[in-house]
mmCIF file of C-alpha atoms and ligand atoms in Angstrom:
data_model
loop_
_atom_site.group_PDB
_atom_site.id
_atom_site.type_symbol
_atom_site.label_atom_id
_atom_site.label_comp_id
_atom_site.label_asym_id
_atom_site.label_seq_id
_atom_site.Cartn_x
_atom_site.Cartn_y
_atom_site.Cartn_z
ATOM 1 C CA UNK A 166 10.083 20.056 -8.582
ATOM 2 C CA UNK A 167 10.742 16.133 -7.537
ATOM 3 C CA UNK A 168 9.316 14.298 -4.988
ATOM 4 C CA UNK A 169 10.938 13.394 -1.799
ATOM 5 C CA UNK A 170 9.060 10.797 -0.028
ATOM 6 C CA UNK A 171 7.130 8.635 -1.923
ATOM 7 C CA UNK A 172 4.452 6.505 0.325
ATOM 8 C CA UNK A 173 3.263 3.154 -2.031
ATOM 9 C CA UNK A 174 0.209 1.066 -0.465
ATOM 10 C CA UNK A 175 0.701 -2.201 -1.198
ATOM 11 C CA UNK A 176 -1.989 -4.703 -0.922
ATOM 12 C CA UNK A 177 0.563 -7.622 -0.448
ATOM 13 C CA UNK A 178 -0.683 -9.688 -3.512
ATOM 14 C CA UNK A 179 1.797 -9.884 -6.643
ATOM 15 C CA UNK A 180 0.047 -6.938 -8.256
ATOM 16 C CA UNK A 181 1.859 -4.657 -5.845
ATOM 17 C CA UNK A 182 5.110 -5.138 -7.838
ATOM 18 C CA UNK A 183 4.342 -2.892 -10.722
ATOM 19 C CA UNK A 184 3.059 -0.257 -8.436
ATOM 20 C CA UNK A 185 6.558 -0.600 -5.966
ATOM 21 C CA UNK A 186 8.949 -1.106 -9.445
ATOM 22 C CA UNK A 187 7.197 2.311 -10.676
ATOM 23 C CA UNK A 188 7.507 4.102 -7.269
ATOM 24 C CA UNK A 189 11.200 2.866 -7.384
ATOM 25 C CA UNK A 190 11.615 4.292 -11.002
ATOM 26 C CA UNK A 191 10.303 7.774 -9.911
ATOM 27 C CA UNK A 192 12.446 8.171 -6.931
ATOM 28 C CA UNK A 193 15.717 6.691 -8.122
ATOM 29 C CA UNK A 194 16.951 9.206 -10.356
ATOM 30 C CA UNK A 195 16.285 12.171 -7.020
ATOM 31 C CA UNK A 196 17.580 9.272 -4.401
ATOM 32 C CA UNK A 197 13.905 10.397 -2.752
ATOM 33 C CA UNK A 198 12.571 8.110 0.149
ATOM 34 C CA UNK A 199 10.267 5.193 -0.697
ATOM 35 C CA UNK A 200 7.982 3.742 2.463
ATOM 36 C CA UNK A 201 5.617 1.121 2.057
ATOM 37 C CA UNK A 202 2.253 0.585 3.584
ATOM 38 C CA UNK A 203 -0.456 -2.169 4.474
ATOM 39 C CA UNK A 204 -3.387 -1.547 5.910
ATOM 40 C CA UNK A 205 -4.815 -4.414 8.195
ATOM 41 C CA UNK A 206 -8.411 -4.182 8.270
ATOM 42 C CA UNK A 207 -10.754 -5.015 11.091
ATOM 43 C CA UNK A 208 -12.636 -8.066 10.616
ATOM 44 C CA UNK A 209 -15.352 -6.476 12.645
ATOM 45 C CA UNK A 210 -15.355 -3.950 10.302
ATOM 46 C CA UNK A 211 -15.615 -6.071 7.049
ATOM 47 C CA UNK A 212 -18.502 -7.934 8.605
ATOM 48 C CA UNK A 213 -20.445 -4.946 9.623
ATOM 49 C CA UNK A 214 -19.916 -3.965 13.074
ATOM 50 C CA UNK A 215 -21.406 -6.324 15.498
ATOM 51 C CA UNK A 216 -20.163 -10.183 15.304
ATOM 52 C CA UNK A 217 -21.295 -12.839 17.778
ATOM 53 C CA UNK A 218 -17.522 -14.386 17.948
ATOM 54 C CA UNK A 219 -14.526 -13.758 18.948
ATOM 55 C CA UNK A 220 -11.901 -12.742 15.726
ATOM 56 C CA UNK A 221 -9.347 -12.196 17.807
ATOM 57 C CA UNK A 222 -7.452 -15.083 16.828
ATOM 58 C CA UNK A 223 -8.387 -14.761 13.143
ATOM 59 C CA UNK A 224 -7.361 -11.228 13.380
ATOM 60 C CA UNK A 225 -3.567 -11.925 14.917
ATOM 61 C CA UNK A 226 -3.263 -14.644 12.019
ATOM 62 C CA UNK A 227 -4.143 -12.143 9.551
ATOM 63 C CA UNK A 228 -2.138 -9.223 10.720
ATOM 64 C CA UNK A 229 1.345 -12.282 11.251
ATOM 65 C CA UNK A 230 0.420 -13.419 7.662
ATOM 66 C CA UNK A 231 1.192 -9.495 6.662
ATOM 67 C CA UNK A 232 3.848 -9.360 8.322
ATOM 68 C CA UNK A 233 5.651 -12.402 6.700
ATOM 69 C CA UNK A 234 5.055 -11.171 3.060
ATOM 70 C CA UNK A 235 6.214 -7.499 4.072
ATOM 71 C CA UNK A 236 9.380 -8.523 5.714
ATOM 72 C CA UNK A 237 9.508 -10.709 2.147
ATOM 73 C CA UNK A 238 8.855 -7.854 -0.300
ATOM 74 C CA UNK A 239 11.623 -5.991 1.903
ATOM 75 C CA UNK A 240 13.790 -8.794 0.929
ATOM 76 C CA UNK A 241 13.455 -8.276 -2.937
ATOM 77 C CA UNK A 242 13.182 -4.630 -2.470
ATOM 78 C CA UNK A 243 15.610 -3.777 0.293
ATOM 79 C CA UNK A 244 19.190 -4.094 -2.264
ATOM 80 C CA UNK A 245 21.054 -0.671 -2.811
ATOM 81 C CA UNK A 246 21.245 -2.153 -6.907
ATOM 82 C CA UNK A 247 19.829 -3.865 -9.723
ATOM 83 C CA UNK A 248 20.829 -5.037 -12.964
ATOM 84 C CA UNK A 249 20.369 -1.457 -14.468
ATOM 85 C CA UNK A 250 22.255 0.560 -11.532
ATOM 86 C CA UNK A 251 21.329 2.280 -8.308
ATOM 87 C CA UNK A 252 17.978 2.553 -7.169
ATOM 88 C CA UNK A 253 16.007 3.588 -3.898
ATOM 89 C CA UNK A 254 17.129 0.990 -0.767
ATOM 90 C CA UNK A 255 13.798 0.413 1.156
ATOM 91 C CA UNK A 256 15.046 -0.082 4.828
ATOM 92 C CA UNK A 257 12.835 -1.688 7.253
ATOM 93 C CA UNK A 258 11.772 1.136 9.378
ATOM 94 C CA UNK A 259 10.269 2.368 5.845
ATOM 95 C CA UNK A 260 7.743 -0.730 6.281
ATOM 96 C CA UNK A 261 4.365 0.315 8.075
ATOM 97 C CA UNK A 262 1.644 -2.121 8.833
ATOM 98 C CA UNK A 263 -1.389 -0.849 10.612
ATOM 99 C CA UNK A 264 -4.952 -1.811 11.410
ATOM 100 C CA UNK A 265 -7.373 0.402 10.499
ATOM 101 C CA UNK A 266 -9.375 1.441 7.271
ATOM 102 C CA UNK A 267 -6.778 1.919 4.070
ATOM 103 C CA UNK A 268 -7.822 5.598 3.026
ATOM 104 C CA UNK A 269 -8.100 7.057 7.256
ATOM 105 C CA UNK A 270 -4.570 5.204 7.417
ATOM 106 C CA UNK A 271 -2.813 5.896 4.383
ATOM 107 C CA UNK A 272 -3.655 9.797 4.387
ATOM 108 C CA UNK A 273 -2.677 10.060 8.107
ATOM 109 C CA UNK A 274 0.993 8.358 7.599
ATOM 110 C CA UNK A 275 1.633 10.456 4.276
ATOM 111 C CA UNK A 276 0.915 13.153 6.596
ATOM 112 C CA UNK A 277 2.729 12.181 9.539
ATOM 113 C CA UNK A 278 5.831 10.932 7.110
ATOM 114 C CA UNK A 279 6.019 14.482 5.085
ATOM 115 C CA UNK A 280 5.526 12.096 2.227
ATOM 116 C CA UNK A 281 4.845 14.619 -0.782
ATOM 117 C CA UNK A 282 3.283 11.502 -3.115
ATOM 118 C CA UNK A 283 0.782 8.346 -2.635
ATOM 119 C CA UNK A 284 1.424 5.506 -4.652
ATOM 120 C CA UNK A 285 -1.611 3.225 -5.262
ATOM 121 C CA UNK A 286 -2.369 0.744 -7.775
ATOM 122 C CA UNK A 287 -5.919 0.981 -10.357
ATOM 123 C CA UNK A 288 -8.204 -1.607 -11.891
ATOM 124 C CA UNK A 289 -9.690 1.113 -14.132
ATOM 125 C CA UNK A 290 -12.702 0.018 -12.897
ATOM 126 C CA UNK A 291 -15.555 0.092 -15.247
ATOM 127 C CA UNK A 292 -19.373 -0.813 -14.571
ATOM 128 C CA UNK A 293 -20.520 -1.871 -11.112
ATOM 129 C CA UNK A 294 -17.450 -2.025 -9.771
ATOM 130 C CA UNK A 295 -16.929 1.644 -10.799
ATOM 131 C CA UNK A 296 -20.002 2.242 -8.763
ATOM 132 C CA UNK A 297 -18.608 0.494 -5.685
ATOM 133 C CA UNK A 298 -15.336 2.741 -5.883
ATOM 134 C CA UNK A 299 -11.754 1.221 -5.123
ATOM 135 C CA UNK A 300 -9.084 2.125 -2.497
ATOM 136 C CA UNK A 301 -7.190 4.110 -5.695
ATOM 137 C CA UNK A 302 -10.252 6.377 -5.703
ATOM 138 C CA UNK A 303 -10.897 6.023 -1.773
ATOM 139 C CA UNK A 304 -7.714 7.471 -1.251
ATOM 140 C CA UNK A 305 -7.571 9.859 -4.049
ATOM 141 C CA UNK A 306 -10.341 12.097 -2.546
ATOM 142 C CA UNK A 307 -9.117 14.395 0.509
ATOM 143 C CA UNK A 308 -5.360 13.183 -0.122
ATOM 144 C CA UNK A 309 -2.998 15.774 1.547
ATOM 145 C CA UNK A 310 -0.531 15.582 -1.068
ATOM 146 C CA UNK A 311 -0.439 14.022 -4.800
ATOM 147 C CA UNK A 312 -1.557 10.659 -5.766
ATOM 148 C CA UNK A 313 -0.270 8.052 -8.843
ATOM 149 C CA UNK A 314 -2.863 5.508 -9.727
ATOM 150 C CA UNK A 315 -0.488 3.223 -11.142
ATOM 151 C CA UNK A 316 -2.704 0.859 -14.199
ATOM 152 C CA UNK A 317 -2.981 -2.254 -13.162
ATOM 153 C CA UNK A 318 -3.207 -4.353 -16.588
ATOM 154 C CA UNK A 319 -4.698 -7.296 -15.168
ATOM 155 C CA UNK A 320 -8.554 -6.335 -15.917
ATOM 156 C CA UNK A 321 -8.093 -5.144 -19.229
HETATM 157 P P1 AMP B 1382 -8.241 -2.334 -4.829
HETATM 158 O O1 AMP B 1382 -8.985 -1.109 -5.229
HETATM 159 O O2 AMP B 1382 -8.645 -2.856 -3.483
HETATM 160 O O3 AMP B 1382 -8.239 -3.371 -5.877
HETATM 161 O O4 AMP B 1382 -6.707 -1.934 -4.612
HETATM 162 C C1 AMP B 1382 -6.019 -1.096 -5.490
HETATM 163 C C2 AMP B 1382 -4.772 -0.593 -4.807
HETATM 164 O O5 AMP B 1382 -5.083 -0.042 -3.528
HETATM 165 C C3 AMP B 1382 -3.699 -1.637 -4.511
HETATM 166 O O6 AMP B 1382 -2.876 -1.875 -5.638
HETATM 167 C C4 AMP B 1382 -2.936 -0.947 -3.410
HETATM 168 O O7 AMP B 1382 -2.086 0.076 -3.923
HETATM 169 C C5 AMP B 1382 -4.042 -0.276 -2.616
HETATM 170 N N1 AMP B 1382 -4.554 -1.143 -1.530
HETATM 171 C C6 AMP B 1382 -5.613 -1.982 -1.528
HETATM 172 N N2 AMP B 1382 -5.776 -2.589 -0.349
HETATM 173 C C7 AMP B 1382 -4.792 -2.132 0.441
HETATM 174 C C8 AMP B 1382 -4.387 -2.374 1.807
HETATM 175 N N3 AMP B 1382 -5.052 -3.222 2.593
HETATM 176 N N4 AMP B 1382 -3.319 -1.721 2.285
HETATM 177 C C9 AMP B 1382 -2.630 -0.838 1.505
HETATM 178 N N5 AMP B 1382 -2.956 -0.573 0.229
HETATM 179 C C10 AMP B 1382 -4.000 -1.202 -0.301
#
C-alpha cells in the first residue's frame, strides 16, 4: 500500500531540506500529494501565558518572516522536474502556515487534509534533551495516521 498525501512540517531553517527531498523521494514514484506545514507559535505561549506587553507587532513580524521563506522553499520546490526526472510539484495551496502549537496543529491538518503520512525531522536526541522531548516525538504520540522521523545528521 503507498501513501497518498504526505504532510512534511517544516521548521523553515535549512534542515528542513532533507526532510522535504525525502518526502519528495517517497511520493514521486506514486505521484502522491506533498503539503507543507509551519506552525507559528504564540509568543504568549513561549513566554508562559501572561506578558505585560503588547507582541502584537513582534508576532505579525514573525508570522511575515514565515511567510517569505515558505513562498521561497515553494520556489525551489514548486518545479514539475529535476535533474533525475519527475518528481512531486508542490503548488501553493499545498503551503499551510498557522498559529498555534506544532503537534495540536499538525495532527488536526493531517486530519483535515486525509493526509495518510507526517513527515518530521529528528535530532535523535540523547540526554537532557531526550528528557525535554522534541516536536518529532510531540507529534509522534496520538498521530492519526503514520509518522517518518526523518535523521537529522547534524547532532551526531
Ligand atoms: P525540533 O524537535 O524542534 O528540533 O524539530 C524537529 C522537526 O520538527 C523539524 O525538522 C520539523 O519537521 C518539525 N518542526 C519543528 N518546529 C516546527 C514548526 N514550528 N512548524 C512545523 N514543524 C516544525
Amino acid at each position: 500500500m503507498s501513501y497518498t498525501h504526505l504532510l512534511v512540517a517544516v521548521d523553515l531553517t535549512e534542515e528542513c531540506d532533507p526532510v522535504i527531498k525525502r518526502a519528495m523521494a517517497i511520493a514521486g514514484p506514486t505521484g502522491a500529494k506533498v503539503s507543507l506545514v509551519h506552525i507559528v507559535e504564540p509568543m504568549a505561549m513561549a513566554f508562559g501565558g501572561d506578558v505585560p506587553m503588547d507582541l502584537s507587532q513582534l508576532q505579525q513580524q514573525q508570522f511575515d518572516q514565515a511567510k517569505l521563506r515558505m513562498s521561497q522553499v515553494l520556489d525551489k520546490y514548486s518545479a514539475k522536474t529535476d535533474a533525475t526526472g519527475s518528481r512531486p510539484a508542490i503548488e501553493p495551496g499545498d503551503l499551510h502556515l498557522v498559529y498555534g502549537q506544532p503537534r495540536q496543529e499538525i495532527h488536526e491538518l493531517a486530519k483535515t487534509e486525509h493526509c495518510d503520512l507526517i513527515v518530521v525531522g529528528s535530532h535523535g536526541r540523547h540526554g537532557l534533551a531526550l528528557l525535554l522531548g522534541s516536536t518529532a516525538n510531540d507529534v509522534l504520540h496520538g498521530a492519526p495516521c503514520d509518522v517518518l522521523a526523518v535523521r537529522l545528521k547534524k547532532d551526531d
